[in-house]
Amino acid sequence: MTKTEARQVYLERRLALSDAQRAVLNERLYHLFFVLPFLNTIKTLHVYLPLEEKAEPDTWQIIDKLRREHGHIRLVVPKVTTGGYLDHYFFEGLHQLQKNKWNIWEPVQGVPAMPEKIDAVLVPLLAYDERGHRVGYGKGFYDRFLAQCRPDCLKVGLSFFEPCPLLRDVEATDVRLTHVLTPARLLAF
């Protein structure tokens, strides 16, 4: 399967889920996230803010519980910059956010966070294969960002689905995931 094929197939599959189905899958992801074996070792976690119109796995519940019950974990959220890169800011609260031109929530101000200080990243994706290669929206934002992170940084994709067939067009600049969390299990690569 090519990345283009996977992008189309898995976006259609995700959008075909009913609101009730997505709610159940998000609830399962949420519960499994909080039993991850490495959660207690993370001090700084980068979290994407979900695109609702693309039916991305919802990270808002995770963010809320981390802020309430896991104060030792500092949260970082991304901001799209010109030139196809992401900037990163420590998450202070909803007052810090507004939607950008792509309808993505992002910080408008805050304390910058450096990629090399991040212990784990929750990575958005459309699909992934059994080797941990990820298919995003094709702009390369996360590959460029993940390449700046430390080698030991955990790269955890969130997906409603099991792996797609092996991707045939993986490029040298594609950064592999270390894990994917699905509603049923945690996969390690």
Short mmCIF file of C-alpha atoms in Angstrom, two decimals:
data_model
loop_
_atom_site.label_atom_id
_atom_site.label_comp_id
_atom_site.label_asym_id
_atom_site.label_seq_id
_atom_site.Cartn_x
_atom_site.Cartn_y
_atom_site.Cartn_z
CA MET A 1 0.00 0.00 0.00
CA THR A 2 1.26 3.50 -0.74
CA LYS A 3 0.97 6.41 1.68
CA THR A 4 -1.49 8.12 -0.68
CA GLU A 5 -3.71 5.02 -0.75
CA ALA A 6 -3.51 4.62 3.03
CA ARG A 7 -4.28 8.31 3.56
CA GLN A 8 -7.48 8.02 1.52
CA VAL A 9 -8.65 4.64 2.87
CA TYR A 10 -8.04 5.37 6.55
CA LEU A 11 -9.43 8.90 6.50
CA GLU A 12 -12.60 7.53 4.89
CA ARG A 13 -12.78 4.75 7.50
CA ARG A 14 -12.37 7.26 10.32
CA LEU A 15 -14.95 9.67 8.93
CA ALA A 16 -17.40 6.78 8.42
CA LEU A 17 -17.48 6.08 12.18
CA SER A 18 -20.59 7.35 13.89
CA ASP A 19 -20.30 9.79 16.79
CA ALA A 20 -21.26 6.94 19.14
CA GLN A 21 -18.58 4.62 17.71
CA ARG A 22 -15.92 7.33 18.00
CA ALA A 23 -16.96 8.04 21.58
CA VAL A 24 -16.51 4.38 22.53
CA LEU A 25 -13.13 4.16 20.78
CA ASN A 26 -11.92 7.41 22.37
CA GLU A 27 -12.98 6.16 25.80
CA ARG A 28 -10.97 2.95 25.31
CA LEU A 29 -7.90 4.93 24.16
CA TYR A 30 -8.26 7.19 27.20
CA HIS A 31 -8.37 4.28 29.66
CA LEU A 32 -5.48 2.41 28.04
CA PHE A 33 -3.37 5.58 27.95
CA PHE A 34 -3.43 5.82 31.74
CA VAL A 35 -2.08 2.28 32.19
CA LEU A 36 0.86 2.74 29.80
CA PRO A 37 3.95 1.18 31.39
CA PHE A 38 6.12 4.23 30.69
CA LEU A 39 3.68 6.92 31.86
CA ASN A 40 5.40 7.37 35.23
CA THR A 41 8.79 8.01 33.60
CA ILE A 42 7.58 10.91 31.44
CA LYS A 43 8.24 14.45 32.67
CA THR A 44 7.39 16.37 29.47
CA LEU A 45 4.70 15.16 27.06
CA HIS A 46 3.92 16.75 23.70
CA VAL A 47 0.23 16.37 22.83
CA TYR A 48 -1.46 17.19 19.53
CA LEU A 49 -4.78 19.03 19.70
CA PRO A 50 -7.27 17.03 17.59
CA LEU A 51 -8.79 18.11 14.31
CA GLU A 52 -12.49 17.53 14.90
CA GLU A 53 -13.49 17.64 11.23
CA LYS A 54 -10.95 14.87 10.52
CA ALA A 55 -12.32 12.80 13.45
CA GLU A 56 -8.86 12.43 14.99
CA PRO A 57 -8.58 10.50 18.25
CA ASP A 58 -9.51 12.94 21.00
CA THR A 59 -6.69 14.05 23.29
CA TRP A 60 -8.73 16.56 25.34
CA GLN A 61 -9.73 14.00 27.99
CA ILE A 62 -6.13 12.88 28.31
CA ILE A 63 -4.97 16.48 28.69
CA ASP A 64 -7.63 17.16 31.33
CA LYS A 65 -6.77 14.14 33.47
CA LEU A 66 -3.02 14.72 33.16
CA ARG A 67 -3.47 18.27 34.41
CA ARG A 68 -5.71 17.17 37.30
CA GLU A 69 -3.97 13.99 38.45
CA HIS A 70 -0.46 13.88 36.98
CA GLY A 71 1.00 17.25 37.88
CA HIS A 72 4.55 15.92 37.48
CA ILE A 73 4.02 15.78 33.69
CA ARG A 74 4.41 19.07 31.85
CA LEU A 75 2.31 19.29 28.71
CA VAL A 76 3.49 20.83 25.44
CA VAL A 77 1.28 21.69 22.45
CA PRO A 78 2.26 22.57 18.85
CA LYS A 79 1.80 25.66 16.74
CA VAL A 80 2.16 25.64 12.94
CA THR A 81 4.68 28.19 11.66
CA THR A 82 5.44 29.48 8.22
CA GLY A 83 7.76 27.25 6.25
CA GLY A 84 6.22 23.94 7.31
CA TYR A 85 7.54 23.67 10.84
CA LEU A 86 6.03 23.42 14.31
CA ASP A 87 6.82 25.57 17.32
CA HIS A 88 6.08 24.14 20.76
CA TYR A 89 4.69 25.79 23.89
CA PHE A 90 4.03 24.60 27.41
CA PHE A 91 0.27 24.22 27.80
CA GLU A 92 -1.17 26.70 30.31
CA GLY A 93 -4.89 26.29 29.64
CA LEU A 94 -7.65 26.94 27.13
CA HIS A 95 -7.18 30.73 27.46
CA GLN A 96 -3.89 30.28 25.59
CA LEU A 97 -5.49 28.73 22.48
CA GLN A 98 -7.27 29.86 19.34
CA LYS A 99 -8.01 28.18 16.00
CA ASN A 100 -5.64 28.81 13.10
CA LYS A 101 -6.52 29.00 9.39
CA TRP A 102 -6.70 25.17 9.20
CA ASN A 103 -9.16 25.13 12.12
CA ILE A 104 -6.54 23.62 14.44
CA TRP A 105 -6.36 24.76 18.05
CA GLU A 106 -2.93 26.18 18.84
CA PRO A 107 -1.28 28.48 21.38
CA VAL A 108 -1.17 32.18 20.62
CA GLN A 109 1.33 32.85 23.40
CA GLY A 110 3.25 31.02 26.07
CA VAL A 111 6.60 29.68 27.18
CA PRO A 112 8.47 27.94 24.34
CA ALA A 113 9.45 24.29 24.80
CA MET A 114 12.51 22.85 23.08
CA PRO A 115 12.09 19.50 21.24
CA GLU A 116 15.19 18.02 22.88
CA LYS A 117 13.54 18.43 26.33
CA ILE A 118 10.44 16.37 25.38
CA ASP A 119 10.27 12.79 26.72
CA ALA A 120 7.28 11.57 24.70
CA VAL A 121 5.07 12.78 21.85
CA LEU A 122 1.47 11.79 21.12
CA VAL A 123 1.56 11.79 17.34
CA PRO A 124 -1.47 12.29 15.09
CA LEU A 125 -1.78 9.88 12.19
CA LEU A 126 -4.14 8.53 9.57
CA ALA A 127 -2.54 5.08 9.30
CA TYR A 128 0.59 3.16 10.27
CA ASP A 129 2.12 -0.16 9.31
CA GLU A 130 3.53 -3.10 11.30
CA ARG A 131 7.02 -1.54 11.27
CA GLY A 132 5.89 1.72 12.88
CA HIS A 133 5.90 3.82 9.73
CA ARG A 134 3.24 6.51 9.94
CA VAL A 135 0.99 8.18 7.40
CA GLY A 136 -0.01 11.72 8.25
CA TYR A 137 -1.62 14.37 6.08
CA GLY A 138 1.43 14.62 3.82
CA LYS A 139 2.91 17.98 4.86
CA GLY A 140 5.84 16.60 6.91
CA PHE A 141 5.28 18.78 9.99
CA TYR A 142 5.63 15.92 12.46
CA ASP A 143 8.52 14.20 10.67
CA ARG A 144 10.54 17.43 10.82
CA PHE A 145 9.62 17.89 14.50
CA LEU A 146 10.28 14.27 15.54
CA ALA A 147 13.70 14.41 13.87
CA GLN A 148 14.59 17.23 16.33
CA CYS A 149 13.65 15.16 19.40
CA ARG A 150 16.13 13.09 21.38
CA PRO A 151 16.71 9.52 20.13
CA ASP A 152 15.15 8.15 23.34
CA CYS A 153 11.98 10.26 22.98
CA LEU A 154 8.90 8.02 22.80
CA LYS A 155 6.85 8.59 19.64
CA VAL A 156 3.36 7.27 20.36
CA GLY A 157 0.72 7.28 17.65
CA LEU A 158 -2.98 7.18 18.52
CA SER A 159 -5.21 5.20 16.17
CA PHE A 160 -8.70 3.74 16.13
CA PHE A 161 -7.47 0.96 13.81
CA GLU A 162 -4.99 -1.88 13.55
CA PRO A 163 -1.94 -1.52 11.23
CA CYS A 164 -2.41 -1.08 7.49
CA PRO A 165 -0.53 -3.28 4.98
CA LEU A 166 3.18 -2.50 4.78
CA LEU A 167 3.85 0.90 3.24
CA ARG A 168 5.88 0.67 0.03
CA ASP A 169 6.96 4.29 -0.30
CA VAL A 170 8.65 5.06 3.01
CA GLU A 171 11.27 7.81 2.70
CA ALA A 172 14.52 8.41 4.58
CA THR A 173 12.97 11.52 6.21
CA ASP A 174 10.02 9.55 7.65
CA VAL A 175 10.48 9.13 11.39
CA ARG A 176 9.25 5.79 12.75
CA LEU A 177 6.98 5.58 15.75
CA THR A 178 8.13 3.72 18.85
CA HIS A 179 4.54 2.77 19.79
CA VAL A 180 0.93 2.97 18.66
CA LEU A 181 -1.95 2.94 21.10
CA THR A 182 -5.21 1.53 19.73
CA PRO A 183 -8.50 0.97 21.60
CA ALA A 184 -7.43 -2.66 22.04
CA ARG A 185 -3.70 -2.61 22.75
CA LEU A 186 -0.30 -0.93 22.79
CA LEU A 187 1.98 -1.90 19.91
CA ALA A 188 5.75 -1.46 20.28
CA PHE A 189 8.12 -1.20 17.31
#
